[in-house]
Short mmCIF file of C-alpha atoms in Angstrom, two decimals:
data_model
loop_
_atom_site.label_atom_id
_atom_site.label_comp_id
_atom_site.label_asym_id
_atom_site.label_seq_id
_atom_site.Cartn_x
_atom_site.Cartn_y
_atom_site.Cartn_z
CA MET A 280 101.80 116.09 94.75
CA THR A 281 103.20 114.60 91.54
CA PRO A 282 106.76 113.24 91.83
CA SER A 283 109.33 115.58 90.29
CA TYR A 284 110.91 112.64 88.44
CA TRP A 285 107.71 111.50 86.70
CA ASN A 286 108.18 113.01 83.23
CA ASP A 287 111.81 111.93 82.95
CA ALA A 288 110.90 108.43 84.14
CA THR A 289 108.04 107.95 81.67
CA ARG A 290 110.18 109.18 78.77
CA GLU A 291 113.01 106.79 79.65
CA LEU A 292 110.71 103.80 80.28
CA ALA A 293 108.80 104.37 77.04
CA GLY A 294 112.13 104.38 75.19
CA ARG A 295 113.35 101.17 76.83
CA ASP A 296 110.30 98.91 76.97
CA PRO A 297 107.67 98.50 74.22
CA VAL A 298 105.05 97.18 76.67
CA LEU A 299 105.43 100.20 78.93
CA ARG A 300 105.46 102.51 75.90
CA VAL A 301 101.90 101.37 75.07
CA LEU A 302 100.71 101.57 78.70
CA ILE A 303 102.17 105.07 79.16
CA ARG A 304 100.60 106.25 75.91
CA ASN A 305 97.19 104.80 76.90
CA LEU A 306 97.31 106.46 80.34
CA GLU A 307 98.79 109.77 79.21
CA GLY A 308 98.29 112.54 81.76
CA ALA A 309 97.76 110.18 84.71
CA CYS A 310 100.42 109.87 87.37
CA LEU A 311 101.16 108.78 90.92
CA GLN A 312 100.08 111.22 93.64
CA SER A 313 101.24 111.29 97.26
CA ARG A 314 98.62 110.14 99.74
CA SER A 315 97.63 111.89 102.91
CA ASP A 316 100.07 111.82 105.87
CA ALA A 317 102.46 109.13 107.09
CA PHE A 318 100.22 107.75 109.84
CA THR A 319 97.07 107.63 107.68
CA THR A 320 98.94 105.98 104.80
CA LEU A 321 100.34 103.24 107.04
CA ALA A 322 97.02 102.76 108.85
CA ARG A 323 95.22 102.40 105.54
CA SER A 324 97.78 99.81 104.41
CA ILE A 325 97.24 97.76 107.58
CA VAL A 326 93.46 97.91 107.10
CA GLY A 327 93.80 96.71 103.49
CA GLN A 328 96.10 93.76 104.11
CA GLN A 329 94.86 90.42 102.77
CA ILE A 330 91.37 91.64 101.84
CA SER A 331 89.88 92.87 98.57
CA VAL A 332 90.08 96.53 97.59
CA SER A 333 86.31 96.95 98.03
CA ALA A 334 86.31 95.28 101.47
CA ALA A 335 89.27 97.44 102.55
CA GLU A 336 87.45 100.59 101.40
CA SER A 337 84.33 99.58 103.33
CA VAL A 338 86.28 98.95 106.55
CA TRP A 339 88.24 102.20 106.07
CA GLN A 340 85.06 104.27 105.68
CA LYS A 341 83.54 102.68 108.81
CA LEU A 342 86.74 103.46 110.72
CA LEU A 343 86.69 107.10 109.58
CA GLU A 344 83.03 107.43 110.62
CA SER A 345 83.72 105.87 114.01
CA VAL A 346 86.90 107.75 114.89
CA GLY A 347 86.15 111.15 113.36
CA ALA A 348 89.52 112.88 112.94
CA LEU A 349 91.96 110.03 112.28
CA GLY A 350 95.31 110.26 114.02
CA PRO A 351 97.48 108.31 116.46
CA ALA A 352 95.88 109.82 119.58
CA ALA A 353 92.35 109.06 118.32
CA ILE A 354 93.22 105.43 117.59
CA VAL A 355 94.84 104.90 121.01
CA ARG A 356 91.74 106.38 122.72
CA MET A 357 89.37 104.05 120.87
CA ASP A 358 88.09 100.96 122.58
CA PRO A 359 89.39 97.92 120.65
CA THR A 360 85.83 96.58 120.45
CA LYS A 361 84.87 99.71 118.47
CA LEU A 362 87.76 99.05 116.09
CA ARG A 363 86.52 95.48 115.60
CA ALA A 364 82.98 96.79 115.03
CA CYS A 365 84.37 98.65 112.01
CA GLY A 366 85.31 95.30 110.49
CA LEU A 367 88.89 95.02 111.73
CA SER A 368 90.09 91.71 113.11
CA SER A 369 91.48 91.61 116.66
CA THR A 370 94.96 91.35 115.18
CA LYS A 371 94.54 94.35 112.87
CA SER A 372 93.06 96.35 115.75
CA MET A 373 96.16 95.60 117.84
CA HIS A 374 98.41 96.49 114.89
CA LEU A 375 96.68 99.87 114.43
CA ILE A 376 97.08 100.65 118.13
CA ASP A 377 100.76 99.59 117.99
CA LEU A 378 101.30 101.84 114.96
CA ALA A 379 99.65 104.76 116.78
CA ASN A 380 101.83 104.20 119.85
CA HIS A 381 104.98 104.21 117.68
CA PHE A 382 103.98 107.64 116.34
CA LEU A 383 103.05 108.97 119.77
CA ASP A 384 106.21 107.83 121.55
CA GLY A 385 108.48 109.10 118.74
CA SER A 386 109.91 105.69 117.81
CA ILE A 387 108.66 106.47 114.32
CA ASP A 388 110.17 109.81 113.47
CA THR A 389 109.40 111.04 109.99
CA ALA A 390 111.78 114.00 110.27
CA ASN A 391 114.88 112.11 109.14
CA TRP A 392 113.29 109.78 106.59
CA SER A 393 114.51 111.72 103.58
CA ASP A 394 118.07 110.84 104.66
CA HIS A 395 117.31 107.09 104.70
CA ASP A 396 117.67 104.85 101.67
CA ASP A 397 114.84 102.49 100.73
CA GLU A 398 116.12 99.48 102.67
CA GLN A 399 116.77 101.55 105.81
CA LEU A 400 113.20 102.84 105.72
CA ILE A 401 111.80 99.36 105.15
CA ALA A 402 113.80 98.08 108.14
CA GLU A 403 112.48 100.90 110.34
CA LEU A 404 108.86 100.47 109.27
CA THR A 405 108.84 96.68 109.65
CA ARG A 406 109.65 97.03 113.35
CA VAL A 407 105.98 97.99 113.77
CA LYS A 408 103.63 95.04 114.34
CA GLY A 409 101.56 94.41 111.23
CA VAL A 410 103.92 96.26 108.89
CA GLY A 411 105.66 93.73 106.70
CA ARG A 412 107.80 94.32 103.64
CA TRP A 413 104.80 94.68 101.28
CA THR A 414 103.19 97.33 103.50
CA ALA A 415 106.49 99.20 103.80
CA GLU A 416 106.93 99.09 100.01
CA MET A 417 103.41 100.47 99.48
CA PHE A 418 104.29 103.28 101.89
CA LEU A 419 107.50 104.06 100.01
CA ILE A 420 105.57 104.13 96.72
CA PHE A 421 102.42 106.03 97.75
CA PHE A 422 103.67 108.33 100.50
CA MET A 423 107.41 108.75 100.09
CA LEU A 424 107.12 108.64 96.27
CA ARG A 425 110.39 106.72 96.05
CA PRO A 426 111.19 106.13 92.36
CA ASP A 427 112.69 102.65 92.34
CA ILE A 428 110.51 100.28 94.40
CA LEU A 429 109.64 96.87 92.93
CA PRO A 430 107.07 95.09 95.15
CA VAL A 431 107.55 91.57 93.79
CA ASP A 432 105.15 90.09 96.38
CA ASP A 433 102.27 92.26 95.17
CA ALA A 434 99.53 90.19 93.51
CA GLY A 435 98.53 93.00 91.15
CA LEU A 436 102.07 93.44 89.86
CA GLN A 437 102.45 89.68 89.44
CA ARG A 438 99.17 89.51 87.51
CA ALA A 439 100.03 92.45 85.25
CA MET A 440 103.52 91.09 84.55
CA GLY A 441 102.11 87.71 83.55
CA LEU A 442 99.50 89.37 81.38
CA HIS A 443 101.83 91.71 79.53
CA TYR A 444 105.11 89.76 79.51
CA ASN A 445 104.11 86.08 79.46
CA ASN A 446 100.83 85.70 77.49
CA GLY A 447 98.72 85.77 80.66
CA LYS A 448 100.70 83.06 82.45
CA PRO A 449 102.33 83.63 85.86
CA LEU A 450 105.98 84.62 86.06
CA SER A 451 108.38 83.65 88.84
CA LYS A 452 109.58 86.44 91.13
CA LEU A 453 113.06 85.89 89.71
CA LYS A 454 111.80 86.49 86.17
CA ILE A 455 109.87 89.59 87.33
CA ARG A 456 113.09 90.95 88.85
CA GLN A 457 115.01 90.18 85.66
CA ILE A 458 112.53 91.99 83.43
CA ALA A 459 112.31 94.89 85.88
CA GLY A 460 116.10 95.28 85.88
CA ALA A 461 115.75 97.25 82.66
CA TRP A 462 113.44 99.73 84.40
CA GLN A 463 115.92 100.92 87.03
CA PRO A 464 115.94 103.53 88.52
CA TRP A 465 112.22 103.93 87.74
CA ARG A 466 110.66 100.64 88.88
CA THR A 467 107.99 102.45 90.92
CA VAL A 468 106.79 104.21 87.77
CA ALA A 469 106.71 101.00 85.74
CA THR A 470 104.85 99.21 88.58
CA TRP A 471 102.27 101.98 88.77
CA TYR A 472 101.55 101.77 85.01
CA LEU A 473 101.28 97.98 85.24
CA TRP A 474 98.80 98.30 88.11
CA ARG A 475 96.76 100.82 86.16
CA SER A 476 96.67 98.51 83.17
CA LEU A 477 94.54 96.07 85.17
#
């Protein structure tokens, strides 16, 4: 599902920022799409933490093959040694099981999330072991399709910002926030185009 705000956001960003204007023109027709379901999106984020994209994909595929139909009940039923055999560390295995338990016991309730603002959702999600701010922000971007998320701790965003706004040199998080101030309320959209530029 494409976000309803996408066309308005790209028009406004292209009008405000010459760098984004070029990126949007070069990637015309492409846009952010919602991923899967809430549990799968969070589980995939936990699997991908602190490893390369290709390593994360390999572990994810092994997990899918091992578990069959992925869901909270299936993860809780799995022997932790089978999770580790998929390439997950002991810690990530425990985090996946904790996430599954939160969904099963109702302490994560997606029904009222549309009423929560971004920071409320981040606070709720980060109560789960293994879900830090970056993971929560990825969830808000890729599942909730929230329009104004700026994940300043994301290495890809940092790299793209340095490349396009500072002649390839790193920028401080403060400088990233300053530049991104002009993108509000569409910082998710700008971030997505910067990621795609890499």
